[in-house]
Tab-separated table of N, CA and C in Angstrom:
chain	number	residue	atom	x	y	z
A	6	MET	N	0.746	41.353	-35.884
A	6	MET	CA	1.949	41.066	-35.122
A	6	MET	C	1.601	40.408	-33.786
A	7	ARG	N	0.612	40.969	-33.110
A	7	ARG	CA	0.220	40.436	-31.803
A	7	ARG	C	-0.333	39.017	-31.938
A	8	LYS	N	-1.066	38.760	-33.015
A	8	LYS	CA	-1.614	37.421	-33.241
A	8	LYS	C	-0.492	36.405	-33.451
A	9	ARG	N	0.562	36.824	-34.145
A	9	ARG	CA	1.702	35.927	-34.363
A	9	ARG	C	2.390	35.573	-33.047
A	10	VAL	N	2.550	36.543	-32.185
A	10	VAL	CA	3.179	36.308	-30.880
A	10	VAL	C	2.321	35.353	-30.055
A	11	LEU	N	1.017	35.587	-30.021
A	11	LEU	CA	0.113	34.707	-29.272
A	11	LEU	C	0.111	33.297	-29.854
A	12	ALA	N	0.083	33.198	-31.167
A	12	ALA	CA	0.115	31.880	-31.807
A	12	ALA	C	1.427	31.173	-31.501
A	13	SER	N	2.522	31.906	-31.531
A	13	SER	CA	3.828	31.337	-31.225
A	13	SER	C	3.893	30.860	-29.775
A	14	LEU	N	3.373	31.656	-28.857
A	14	LEU	CA	3.332	31.255	-27.444
A	14	LEU	C	2.451	30.030	-27.248
A	15	PHE	N	1.303	30.001	-27.900
A	15	PHE	CA	0.395	28.860	-27.798
A	15	PHE	C	1.076	27.600	-28.333
A	16	PHE	N	1.706	27.713	-29.491
A	16	PHE	CA	2.395	26.578	-30.097
A	16	PHE	C	3.531	26.092	-29.196
A	17	SER	N	4.313	27.011	-28.668
A	17	SER	CA	5.419	26.647	-27.767
A	17	SER	C	4.899	25.949	-26.522
A	18	GLY	N	3.816	26.469	-25.962
A	18	GLY	CA	3.211	25.843	-24.783
A	18	GLY	C	2.713	24.445	-25.090
A	19	ALA	N	2.101	24.263	-26.254
A	19	ALA	CA	1.613	22.940	-26.650
A	19	ALA	C	2.767	21.958	-26.814
A	20	VAL	N	3.871	22.422	-27.383
A	20	VAL	CA	5.047	21.563	-27.557
A	20	VAL	C	5.602	21.143	-26.200
A	21	VAL	N	5.682	22.068	-25.271
A	21	VAL	CA	6.182	21.752	-23.923
A	21	VAL	C	5.266	20.736	-23.241
A	22	ILE	N	3.965	20.927	-23.341
A	22	ILE	CA	3.010	19.994	-22.725
A	22	ILE	C	3.126	18.616	-23.365
A	23	LEU	N	3.193	18.551	-24.687
A	23	LEU	CA	3.339	17.261	-25.368
A	23	LEU	C	4.650	16.584	-24.989
A	24	TYR	N	5.719	17.350	-24.907
A	24	TYR	CA	6.993	16.782	-24.489
A	24	TYR	C	6.869	16.195	-23.083
A	25	PHE	N	6.253	16.949	-22.184
A	25	PHE	CA	6.074	16.490	-20.812
A	25	PHE	C	5.272	15.192	-20.781
A	26	LEU	N	4.189	15.119	-21.556
A	26	LEU	CA	3.339	13.926	-21.558
A	26	LEU	C	4.028	12.708	-22.163
A	27	PHE	N	4.769	12.904	-23.240
A	27	PHE	CA	5.308	11.757	-23.951
A	27	PHE	C	6.719	11.360	-23.546
A	28	PHE	N	7.487	12.274	-23.010
A	28	PHE	CA	8.889	11.953	-22.760
A	28	PHE	C	9.335	12.102	-21.312
A	29	SER	N	8.611	12.800	-20.494
A	29	SER	CA	9.007	12.991	-19.108
A	29	SER	C	8.827	11.675	-18.346
A	30	PRO	N	9.911	11.101	-17.824
A	30	PRO	CA	9.789	9.809	-17.145
A	30	PRO	C	9.288	9.946	-15.705
A	31	VAL	N	8.536	8.943	-15.280
A	31	VAL	CA	8.088	8.847	-13.891
A	31	VAL	C	8.380	7.432	-13.401
A	32	LEU	N	8.541	7.303	-12.094
A	32	LEU	CA	8.721	5.994	-11.468
A	32	LEU	C	7.372	5.521	-10.949
A	33	VAL	N	7.040	4.263	-11.233
A	33	VAL	CA	5.767	3.692	-10.796
A	33	VAL	C	6.056	2.397	-10.043
A	34	LEU	N	5.584	2.319	-8.800
A	34	LEU	CA	5.724	1.120	-7.977
A	34	LEU	C	4.487	0.260	-8.176
A	35	SER	N	4.693	-1.025	-8.458
A	35	SER	CA	3.578	-1.955	-8.633
A	35	SER	C	3.751	-3.149	-7.715
A	36	VAL	N	2.636	-3.613	-7.167
A	36	VAL	CA	2.588	-4.855	-6.405
A	36	VAL	C	1.611	-5.745	-7.150
A	37	LYS	N	2.088	-6.941	-7.533
A	37	LYS	CA	1.199	-7.805	-8.298
A	37	LYS	C	1.277	-9.240	-7.824
A	38	ASN	N	0.224	-9.976	-8.123
A	38	ASN	CA	0.170	-11.401	-7.867
A	38	ASN	C	0.872	-12.087	-9.033
A	39	TYR	N	1.935	-12.801	-8.746
A	39	TYR	CA	2.724	-13.443	-9.796
A	39	TYR	C	1.896	-14.465	-10.571
A	40	LYS	N	1.075	-15.223	-9.860
A	40	LYS	CA	0.296	-16.303	-10.480
A	40	LYS	C	-0.784	-15.763	-11.419
A	41	THR	N	-1.520	-14.769	-10.977
A	41	THR	CA	-2.645	-14.253	-11.762
A	41	THR	C	-2.280	-13.021	-12.585
A	42	ASP	N	-1.133	-12.412	-12.300
A	42	ASP	CA	-0.680	-11.175	-12.947
A	42	ASP	C	-1.566	-9.975	-12.595
A	43	GLN	N	-2.407	-10.118	-11.569
A	43	GLN	CA	-3.287	-9.023	-11.149
A	43	GLN	C	-2.473	-7.954	-10.428
A	44	ILE	N	-2.662	-6.704	-10.853
A	44	ILE	CA	-2.025	-5.571	-10.184
A	44	ILE	C	-2.889	-5.186	-8.989
A	45	LEU	N	-2.316	-5.269	-7.794
A	45	LEU	CA	-3.036	-4.906	-6.574
A	45	LEU	C	-2.768	-3.463	-6.175
A	46	TYR	N	-1.606	-2.981	-6.570
A	46	TYR	CA	-1.204	-1.634	-6.169
A	46	TYR	C	-0.320	-1.063	-7.266
A	47	ARG	N	-0.637	0.140	-7.709
A	47	ARG	CA	0.203	0.845	-8.679
A	47	ARG	C	0.119	2.325	-8.346
A	48	GLN	N	1.269	2.916	-8.000
A	48	GLN	CA	1.316	4.327	-7.625
A	48	GLN	C	2.581	4.971	-8.170
A	49	LYS	N	2.465	6.226	-8.538
A	49	LYS	CA	3.637	7.009	-8.931
A	49	LYS	C	4.421	7.328	-7.659
A	50	ILE	N	5.738	7.193	-7.735
A	50	ILE	CA	6.597	7.453	-6.579
A	50	ILE	C	7.754	8.346	-7.005
A	51	LEU	N	8.470	8.839	-6.034
A	51	LEU	CA	9.679	9.625	-6.278
A	51	LEU	C	10.899	8.791	-5.907
A	52	ALA	N	12.043	9.128	-6.484
A	52	ALA	CA	13.291	8.486	-6.081
A	52	ALA	C	13.457	8.695	-4.579
A	53	GLY	N	13.923	7.660	-3.883
A	53	GLY	CA	14.054	7.726	-2.433
A	53	GLY	C	12.888	7.091	-1.702
A	54	TYR	N	11.826	6.717	-2.429
A	54	TYR	CA	10.664	6.067	-1.812
A	54	TYR	C	11.130	4.805	-1.093
A	55	SER	N	10.574	4.546	0.081
A	55	SER	CA	10.968	3.355	0.829
A	55	SER	C	9.751	2.530	1.209
A	56	PHE	N	9.976	1.221	1.293
A	56	PHE	CA	8.959	0.281	1.740
A	56	PHE	C	9.676	-0.868	2.430
A	57	ALA	N	8.915	-1.748	3.068
A	57	ALA	CA	9.525	-2.857	3.798
A	57	ALA	C	8.617	-4.077	3.749
A	58	THR	N	9.224	-5.231	3.991
A	58	THR	CA	8.463	-6.455	4.204
A	58	THR	C	8.744	-6.910	5.629
A	59	CYS	N	7.789	-7.616	6.193
A	59	CYS	CA	7.964	-8.148	7.544
A	59	CYS	C	7.378	-9.552	7.588
A	60	ILE	N	8.133	-10.462	8.174
A	60	ILE	CA	7.641	-11.817	8.409
A	60	ILE	C	7.935	-12.193	9.857
A	61	ARG	N	7.281	-13.227	10.311
A	61	ARG	CA	7.587	-13.804	11.622
A	61	ARG	C	8.516	-14.981	11.368
A	62	HIS	N	9.692	-14.960	12.002
A	62	HIS	CA	10.674	-16.030	11.820
A	62	HIS	C	10.072	-17.358	12.265
A	63	SER	N	10.249	-18.398	11.451
A	63	SER	CA	9.589	-19.683	11.714
A	63	SER	C	10.137	-20.412	12.935
A	64	VAL	N	11.375	-20.152	13.318
A	64	VAL	CA	11.952	-20.813	14.492
A	64	VAL	C	11.792	-19.947	15.734
A	65	HIS	N	12.211	-18.697	15.643
A	65	HIS	CA	12.214	-17.811	16.804
A	65	HIS	C	10.869	-17.140	17.056
A	66	LEU	N	10.002	-17.116	16.036
A	66	LEU	CA	8.674	-16.484	16.118
A	66	LEU	C	8.770	-14.995	16.439
A	67	THR	N	9.825	-14.358	15.955
A	67	THR	CA	10.027	-12.920	16.144
A	67	THR	C	10.021	-12.241	14.774
A	68	PRO	N	9.748	-10.934	14.728
A	68	PRO	CA	9.682	-10.256	13.430
A	68	PRO	C	11.049	-10.093	12.765
A	69	VAL	N	11.041	-10.218	11.438
A	69	VAL	CA	12.217	-9.968	10.608
A	69	VAL	C	11.789	-8.958	9.546
A	70	TYR	N	12.464	-7.828	9.505
A	70	TYR	CA	12.141	-6.755	8.563
A	70	TYR	C	13.222	-6.653	7.494
A	71	GLU	N	12.801	-6.443	6.255
A	71	GLU	CA	13.699	-6.098	5.150
A	71	GLU	C	13.250	-4.734	4.640
A	72	PHE	N	14.169	-3.798	4.570
A	72	PHE	CA	13.855	-2.436	4.136
A	72	PHE	C	14.428	-2.195	2.737
A	73	TYR	N	13.632	-1.528	1.913
A	73	TYR	CA	13.992	-1.268	0.517
A	73	TYR	C	13.855	0.221	0.217
A	74	ARG	N	14.680	0.701	-0.720
A	74	ARG	CA	14.591	2.086	-1.191
A	74	ARG	C	14.736	2.076	-2.713
A	75	VAL	N	14.003	2.954	-3.378
A	75	VAL	CA	14.047	3.050	-4.834
A	75	VAL	C	14.985	4.191	-5.220
A	76	ASP	N	15.938	3.900	-6.111
A	76	ASP	CA	16.847	4.963	-6.548
A	76	ASP	C	16.297	5.653	-7.798
A	77	GLY	N	16.996	6.666	-8.273
A	77	GLY	CA	16.521	7.471	-9.389
A	77	GLY	C	16.389	6.727	-10.705
A	78	SER	N	17.120	5.628	-10.856
A	78	SER	CA	17.035	4.851	-12.095
A	78	SER	C	15.886	3.851	-12.070
A	79	GLY	N	15.246	3.699	-10.908
A	79	GLY	CA	14.151	2.740	-10.787
A	79	GLY	C	14.569	1.417	-10.188
A	80	SER	N	15.836	1.286	-9.803
A	80	SER	CA	16.279	0.059	-9.139
A	80	SER	C	15.783	0.043	-7.702
A	81	ILE	N	15.465	-1.146	-7.240
A	81	ILE	CA	15.088	-1.342	-5.841
A	81	ILE	C	16.345	-1.792	-5.104
A	82	LEU	N	16.682	-1.107	-4.023
A	82	LEU	CA	17.859	-1.456	-3.235
A	82	LEU	C	17.430	-2.031	-1.894
A	83	VAL	N	17.973	-3.202	-1.540
A	83	VAL	CA	17.815	-3.715	-0.183
A	83	VAL	C	18.788	-2.905	0.655
A	84	VAL	N	18.282	-2.143	1.622
A	84	VAL	CA	19.167	-1.248	2.369
A	84	VAL	C	19.398	-1.676	3.814
A	85	GLU	N	18.463	-2.450	4.382
A	85	GLU	CA	18.597	-2.776	5.804
A	85	GLU	C	17.785	-4.017	6.146
A	86	THR	N	18.280	-4.770	7.131
A	86	THR	CA	17.566	-5.907	7.706
A	86	THR	C	17.547	-5.725	9.211
A	87	ARG	N	16.398	-6.029	9.814
A	87	ARG	CA	16.276	-5.969	11.275
A	87	ARG	C	15.700	-7.287	11.772
A	88	LEU	N	16.354	-7.866	12.781
A	88	LEU	CA	15.849	-9.091	13.388
A	88	LEU	C	16.187	-9.098	14.865
A	89	GLN	N	15.442	-9.908	15.616
A	89	GLN	CA	15.602	-9.885	17.071
A	89	GLN	C	16.473	-10.995	17.619
A	90	ASP	N	16.533	-12.117	16.950
A	90	ASP	CA	17.241	-13.256	17.516
A	90	ASP	C	18.380	-13.711	16.625
A	91	LEU	N	19.386	-14.283	17.243
A	91	LEU	CA	20.499	-14.884	16.531
A	91	LEU	C	20.341	-16.393	16.604
A	92	GLY	N	20.938	-17.089	15.675
A	92	GLY	CA	20.863	-18.548	15.703
A	92	GLY	C	20.398	-19.091	14.369
A	93	TRP	N	19.603	-20.148	14.411
A	93	TRP	CA	19.153	-20.836	13.208
A	93	TRP	C	18.467	-19.890	12.238
A	94	GLY	N	18.954	-19.905	10.998
A	94	GLY	CA	18.291	-19.184	9.925
A	94	GLY	C	18.504	-17.684	9.912
A	95	VAL	N	19.442	-17.184	10.683
A	95	VAL	CA	19.722	-15.748	10.671
A	95	VAL	C	21.220	-15.552	10.432
A	96	PRO	N	21.603	-14.402	9.886
A	96	PRO	CA	23.022	-14.202	9.567
A	96	PRO	C	23.906	-14.210	10.810
A	97	SER	N	25.105	-14.764	10.652
A	97	SER	CA	26.042	-14.761	11.775
A	97	SER	C	27.249	-13.878	11.489
A	98	THR	N	27.589	-13.716	10.228
A	98	THR	CA	28.682	-12.821	9.855
A	98	THR	C	28.291	-12.063	8.592
A	99	CYS	N	28.796	-10.855	8.480
A	99	CYS	CA	28.577	-10.075	7.258
A	99	CYS	C	29.567	-8.920	7.238
A	100	ASP	N	29.710	-8.311	6.070
A	100	ASP	CA	30.656	-7.214	5.900
A	100	ASP	C	30.029	-5.851	6.154
A	101	GLN	N	28.736	-5.801	6.359
A	101	GLN	CA	28.041	-4.533	6.526
A	101	GLN	C	28.068	-4.075	7.987
A	102	THR	N	27.555	-2.867	8.192
A	102	THR	CA	27.458	-2.297	9.533
A	102	THR	C	26.386	-3.042	10.320
A	103	VAL	N	26.753	-3.543	11.492
A	103	VAL	CA	25.809	-4.257	12.354
A	103	VAL	C	25.831	-3.600	13.722
A	104	HIS	N	24.647	-3.285	14.232
A	104	HIS	CA	24.551	-2.765	15.592
A	104	HIS	C	23.215	-3.200	16.191
A	105	PHE	N	23.075	-3.025	17.490
A	105	PHE	CA	21.840	-3.384	18.175
A	105	PHE	C	21.102	-2.116	18.553
A	106	GLU	N	19.784	-2.131	18.307
A	106	GLU	CA	18.966	-0.947	18.530
A	106	GLU	C	17.556	-1.389	18.922
A	107	ASN	N	17.103	-0.980	20.089
A	107	ASN	CA	15.750	-1.290	20.572
A	107	ASN	C	15.427	-2.776	20.494
A	108	GLY	N	16.368	-3.621	20.861
A	108	GLY	CA	16.146	-5.061	20.880
A	108	GLY	C	16.307	-5.751	19.536
A	109	TYR	N	16.721	-5.035	18.514
A	109	TYR	CA	16.910	-5.605	17.182
A	109	TYR	C	18.378	-5.579	16.790
A	110	MET	N	18.807	-6.624	16.088
A	110	MET	CA	20.082	-6.585	15.404
A	110	MET	C	19.800	-5.917	14.060
A	111	VAL	N	20.504	-4.830	13.770
A	111	VAL	CA	20.269	-4.039	12.565
A	111	VAL	C	21.481	-4.174	11.650
A	112	ILE	N	21.237	-4.645	10.434
A	112	ILE	CA	22.294	-4.763	9.427
A	112	ILE	C	22.035	-3.677	8.398
A	113	GLN	N	22.959	-2.720	8.306
A	113	GLN	CA	22.797	-1.586	7.394
A	113	GLN	C	23.901	-1.579	6.348
A	114	GLY	N	23.706	-0.753	5.331
A	114	GLY	CA	24.718	-0.603	4.296
A	114	GLY	C	24.708	-1.713	3.272
A	115	LEU	N	23.595	-2.406	3.146
A	115	LEU	CA	23.524	-3.511	2.191
A	115	LEU	C	23.556	-3.000	0.746
A	116	ASN	N	22.630	-2.113	0.410
A	116	ASN	CA	22.545	-1.512	-0.932
A	116	ASN	C	22.659	-2.541	-2.054
A	117	ILE	N	21.872	-3.601	-1.939
A	117	ILE	CA	21.848	-4.667	-2.942
A	117	ILE	C	20.782	-4.324	-3.982
A	118	PRO	N	21.175	-4.113	-5.257
A	118	PRO	CA	20.179	-3.744	-6.268
A	118	PRO	C	19.370	-4.953	-6.740
A	119	LEU	N	18.073	-4.729	-6.912
A	119	LEU	CA	17.162	-5.765	-7.405
A	119	LEU	C	16.294	-5.184	-8.515
A	120	ASP	N	15.958	-6.016	-9.495
A	120	ASP	CA	14.999	-5.598	-10.519
A	120	ASP	C	13.578	-5.660	-9.974
A	121	LEU	N	13.339	-6.639	-9.111
A	121	LEU	CA	12.040	-6.792	-8.459
A	121	LEU	C	12.240	-7.549	-7.165
A	122	VAL	N	11.240	-7.471	-6.298
A	122	VAL	CA	11.270	-8.205	-5.031
A	122	VAL	C	10.241	-9.325	-5.129
A	123	PRO	N	10.691	-10.573	-5.353
A	123	PRO	CA	9.757	-11.696	-5.310
A	123	PRO	C	9.581	-12.105	-3.851
A	124	PHE	N	8.352	-12.203	-3.396
A	124	PHE	CA	8.089	-12.433	-1.975
A	124	PHE	C	7.047	-13.534	-1.843
A	125	ARG	N	7.441	-14.674	-1.273
A	125	ARG	CA	6.540	-15.813	-1.101
A	125	ARG	C	5.667	-15.575	0.125
A	126	ILE	N	4.369	-15.715	-0.036
A	126	ILE	CA	3.417	-15.499	1.049
A	126	ILE	C	3.201	-16.816	1.782
A	127	SER	N	3.633	-16.884	3.017
A	127	SER	CA	3.410	-18.056	3.860
A	127	SER	C	2.573	-17.619	5.052
A	128	TYR	N	1.411	-18.228	5.201
A	128	TYR	CA	0.523	-17.833	6.299
A	128	TYR	C	1.187	-18.019	7.658
A	129	ILE	N	2.062	-19.019	7.775
A	129	ILE	CA	2.761	-19.261	9.042
A	129	ILE	C	3.614	-18.050	9.420
A	130	ALA	N	4.184	-17.387	8.416
A	130	ALA	CA	5.100	-16.266	8.654
A	130	ALA	C	4.386	-14.942	8.912
A	131	GLU	N	3.061	-14.919	8.807
A	131	GLU	CA	2.284	-13.691	9.023
A	131	GLU	C	2.878	-12.511	8.239
A	132	PRO	N	2.954	-12.625	6.913
A	132	PRO	CA	3.636	-11.609	6.105
A	132	PRO	C	2.886	-10.287	6.029
A	133	ARG	N	3.670	-9.220	6.052
A	133	ARG	CA	3.106	-7.870	5.933
A	133	ARG	C	3.966	-7.056	4.979
A	134	LEU	N	3.324	-6.111	4.336
A	134	LEU	CA	3.997	-5.160	3.465
A	134	LEU	C	3.789	-3.788	4.065
A	135	LEU	N	4.869	-3.059	4.268
A	135	LEU	CA	4.793	-1.707	4.818
A	135	LEU	C	5.127	-0.721	3.706
A	136	LEU	N	4.143	0.076	3.327
A	136	LEU	CA	4.304	1.045	2.246
A	136	LEU	C	4.451	2.447	2.801
A	137	ASP	N	4.870	3.346	1.951
A	137	ASP	CA	4.965	4.772	2.287
A	137	ASP	C	5.800	5.012	3.540
A	138	GLY	N	6.974	4.404	3.592
A	138	GLY	CA	7.864	4.613	4.725
A	138	GLY	C	7.339	4.032	6.024
A	139	GLY	N	6.446	3.049	5.943
A	139	GLY	CA	5.912	2.390	7.136
A	139	GLY	C	4.586	2.928	7.618
A	140	ARG	N	4.052	3.944	6.958
A	140	ARG	CA	2.775	4.523	7.393
A	140	ARG	C	1.575	3.659	7.019
A	141	ARG	N	1.757	2.715	6.095
A	141	ARG	CA	0.690	1.801	5.699
A	141	ARG	C	1.167	0.378	5.917
A	142	GLU	N	0.391	-0.394	6.669
A	142	GLU	CA	0.757	-1.777	6.962
A	142	GLU	C	-0.299	-2.698	6.361
A	143	ILE	N	0.114	-3.560	5.421
A	143	ILE	CA	-0.791	-4.429	4.686
A	143	ILE	C	-0.609	-5.864	5.170
A	144	ASP	N	-1.692	-6.502	5.626
A	144	ASP	CA	-1.677	-7.918	5.977
A	144	ASP	C	-1.842	-8.708	4.681
A	145	LEU	N	-0.785	-9.309	4.202
A	145	LEU	CA	-0.794	-9.951	2.889
A	145	LEU	C	-1.635	-11.221	2.841
A	146	LYS	N	-1.950	-11.809	3.993
A	146	LYS	CA	-2.806	-13.002	4.008
A	146	LYS	C	-4.205	-12.691	3.489
A	147	LEU	N	-4.593	-11.419	3.528
A	147	LEU	CA	-5.920	-11.032	3.056
A	147	LEU	C	-5.999	-10.943	1.534
A	148	TYR	N	-4.862	-10.936	0.848
A	148	TYR	CA	-4.838	-10.691	-0.595
A	148	TYR	C	-4.190	-11.802	-1.412
A	149	PHE	N	-3.556	-12.756	-0.738
A	149	PHE	CA	-2.873	-13.840	-1.431
A	149	PHE	C	-3.230	-15.162	-0.777
A	150	ASP	N	-3.241	-16.226	-1.581
A	150	ASP	CA	-3.380	-17.571	-1.042
A	150	ASP	C	-2.040	-17.991	-0.440
A	151	ASP	N	-2.103	-18.968	0.455
A	151	ASP	CA	-0.887	-19.481	1.072
A	151	ASP	C	0.063	-19.992	-0.012
A	152	MET	N	1.301	-19.613	0.070
A	152	MET	CA	2.400	-19.989	-0.818
A	152	MET	C	2.341	-19.338	-2.201
A	153	GLU	N	1.470	-18.358	-2.399
A	153	GLU	CA	1.502	-17.581	-3.634
A	153	GLU	C	2.663	-16.598	-3.571
A	154	ARG	N	3.025	-16.080	-4.729
A	154	ARG	CA	4.138	-15.133	-4.790
A	154	ARG	C	3.634	-13.736	-5.126
A	155	MET	N	4.143	-12.781	-4.372
A	155	MET	CA	3.899	-11.367	-4.642
A	155	MET	C	5.174	-10.808	-5.264
A	156	ASP	N	5.025	-10.002	-6.296
A	156	ASP	CA	6.160	-9.301	-6.881
A	156	ASP	C	5.987	-7.809	-6.652
A	157	VAL	N	7.042	-7.164	-6.182
A	157	VAL	CA	7.078	-5.707	-6.063
A	157	VAL	C	8.111	-5.238	-7.078
A	158	LEU	N	7.696	-4.331	-7.962
A	158	LEU	CA	8.609	-3.863	-8.990
A	158	LEU	C	8.407	-2.381	-9.252
A	159	VAL	N	9.420	-1.777	-9.827
A	159	VAL	CA	9.374	-0.357	-10.176
A	159	VAL	C	9.667	-0.238	-11.663
A	160	GLU	N	8.846	0.542	-12.342
A	160	GLU	CA	9.055	0.810	-13.759
A	160	GLU	C	9.311	2.299	-13.951
A	161	LYS	N	10.187	2.605	-14.883
A	161	LYS	CA	10.406	3.990	-15.286
A	161	LYS	C	9.711	4.136	-16.635
A	162	ILE	N	8.581	4.845	-16.650
A	162	ILE	CA	7.765	4.958	-17.858
A	162	ILE	C	7.468	6.430	-18.138
A	163	SER	N	6.956	6.700	-19.317
A	163	SER	CA	6.603	8.085	-19.647
A	163	SER	C	5.367	8.492	-18.860
A	164	TYR	N	5.211	9.775	-18.675
A	164	TYR	CA	4.050	10.291	-17.954
A	164	TYR	C	2.760	9.906	-18.673
A	165	PHE	N	2.780	9.878	-19.996
A	165	PHE	CA	1.606	9.480	-20.774
A	165	PHE	C	1.221	8.033	-20.475
A	166	GLN	N	2.211	7.125	-20.440
A	166	GLN	CA	1.931	5.727	-20.096
A	166	GLN	C	1.337	5.632	-18.697
A	167	TYR	N	1.891	6.403	-17.785
A	167	TYR	CA	1.373	6.414	-16.411
A	167	TYR	C	-0.090	6.848	-16.389
A	168	LEU	N	-0.420	7.909	-17.111
A	168	LEU	CA	-1.810	8.375	-17.148
A	168	LEU	C	-2.723	7.333	-17.784
A	169	ARG	N	-2.243	6.674	-18.823
A	169	ARG	CA	-3.050	5.666	-19.512
A	169	ARG	C	-3.322	4.453	-18.625
A	170	ARG	N	-2.327	3.999	-17.887
A	170	ARG	CA	-2.493	2.835	-17.006
A	170	ARG	C	-3.294	3.178	-15.752
A	171	GLY	N	-3.094	4.369	-15.234
A	171	GLY	CA	-3.785	4.779	-14.020
A	171	GLY	C	-3.156	4.188	-12.773
A	172	GLU	N	-3.742	4.531	-11.642
A	172	GLU	CA	-3.274	4.008	-10.360
A	172	GLU	C	-4.265	2.971	-9.864
A	173	SER	N	-3.795	2.111	-8.976
A	173	SER	CA	-4.635	1.061	-8.413
A	173	SER	C	-4.225	0.858	-6.959
A	174	ASP	N	-5.197	0.610	-6.106
A	174	ASP	CA	-4.904	0.349	-4.695
A	174	ASP	C	-6.070	-0.427	-4.091
A	175	VAL	N	-5.928	-1.750	-4.021
A	175	VAL	CA	-6.992	-2.585	-3.463
A	175	VAL	C	-6.777	-2.872	-1.979
A	176	PHE	N	-5.653	-2.428	-1.435
A	176	PHE	CA	-5.330	-2.747	-0.048
A	176	PHE	C	-6.185	-1.949	0.930
A	177	GLN	N	-6.732	-2.644	1.905
A	177	GLN	CA	-7.428	-2.019	3.028
A	177	GLN	C	-6.529	-2.234	4.238
A	178	GLU	N	-5.670	-1.286	4.461
A	178	GLU	CA	-4.616	-1.463	5.450
A	178	GLU	C	-4.930	-0.776	6.773
A	179	LYS	N	-4.119	-1.174	7.732
A	179	LYS	CA	-4.132	-0.484	9.009
A	179	LYS	C	-3.164	0.684	8.879
A	180	LYS	N	-3.642	1.892	9.089
A	180	LYS	CA	-2.757	3.064	9.039
A	180	LYS	C	-2.025	3.136	10.371
A	181	THR	N	-0.708	3.102	10.298
A	181	THR	CA	0.078	3.062	11.530
A	181	THR	C	0.264	4.442	12.133
A	182	GLY	N	0.232	5.475	11.298
A	182	GLY	CA	0.448	6.821	11.801
A	182	GLY	C	1.897	7.109	12.149
A	183	ARG	N	2.762	6.140	11.902
A	183	ARG	CA	4.182	6.347	12.189
A	183	ARG	C	4.984	5.883	10.981
A	184	ALA	N	6.166	6.375	10.888
A	184	ALA	CA	7.042	6.006	9.782
A	184	ALA	C	8.326	5.437	10.346
A	185	TYR	N	8.946	4.556	9.604
A	185	TYR	CA	10.225	4.008	10.045
A	185	TYR	C	11.388	4.781	9.465
A	186	SER	N	11.149	5.615	8.434
A	186	SER	CA	12.275	6.335	7.826
A	186	SER	C	12.166	7.812	8.067
């Protein structure tokens, strides 16, 4: 009798583990070179994960930030834009919440869903990628040729697929020690 109970518990535990491995979904953020298809960064994330891009505006030479958040379905949402100057090449009207904060015009409430973020690397713009809520700052000129495209995407895959693919992180970033979110 005791052997049957132990065997039943073992079998039940194995079924739960197999279910977890094969069917439990996880979100995986990937950064890849569009031209070469090389994965530069692949990490498991949770819903609510945030990252940002930053460029130097070509006319005003001031920073322009785009903030993104990943929802539970794996969609990337553009949630906020921050810029310092008004005029050529910057928005003049919009339906979202706009206010000024610490010298920046902040546009919030965008919530624009994207399947991926295609981002053209221009050395003139001094492009940066801010990961982990701004705690990691990546100088993209070190990893891409001028005018190459970086794609940031999120996949919802099984835990088994995640384990099989593994994680990747080739970025040697400056740790900021601060977060924007």
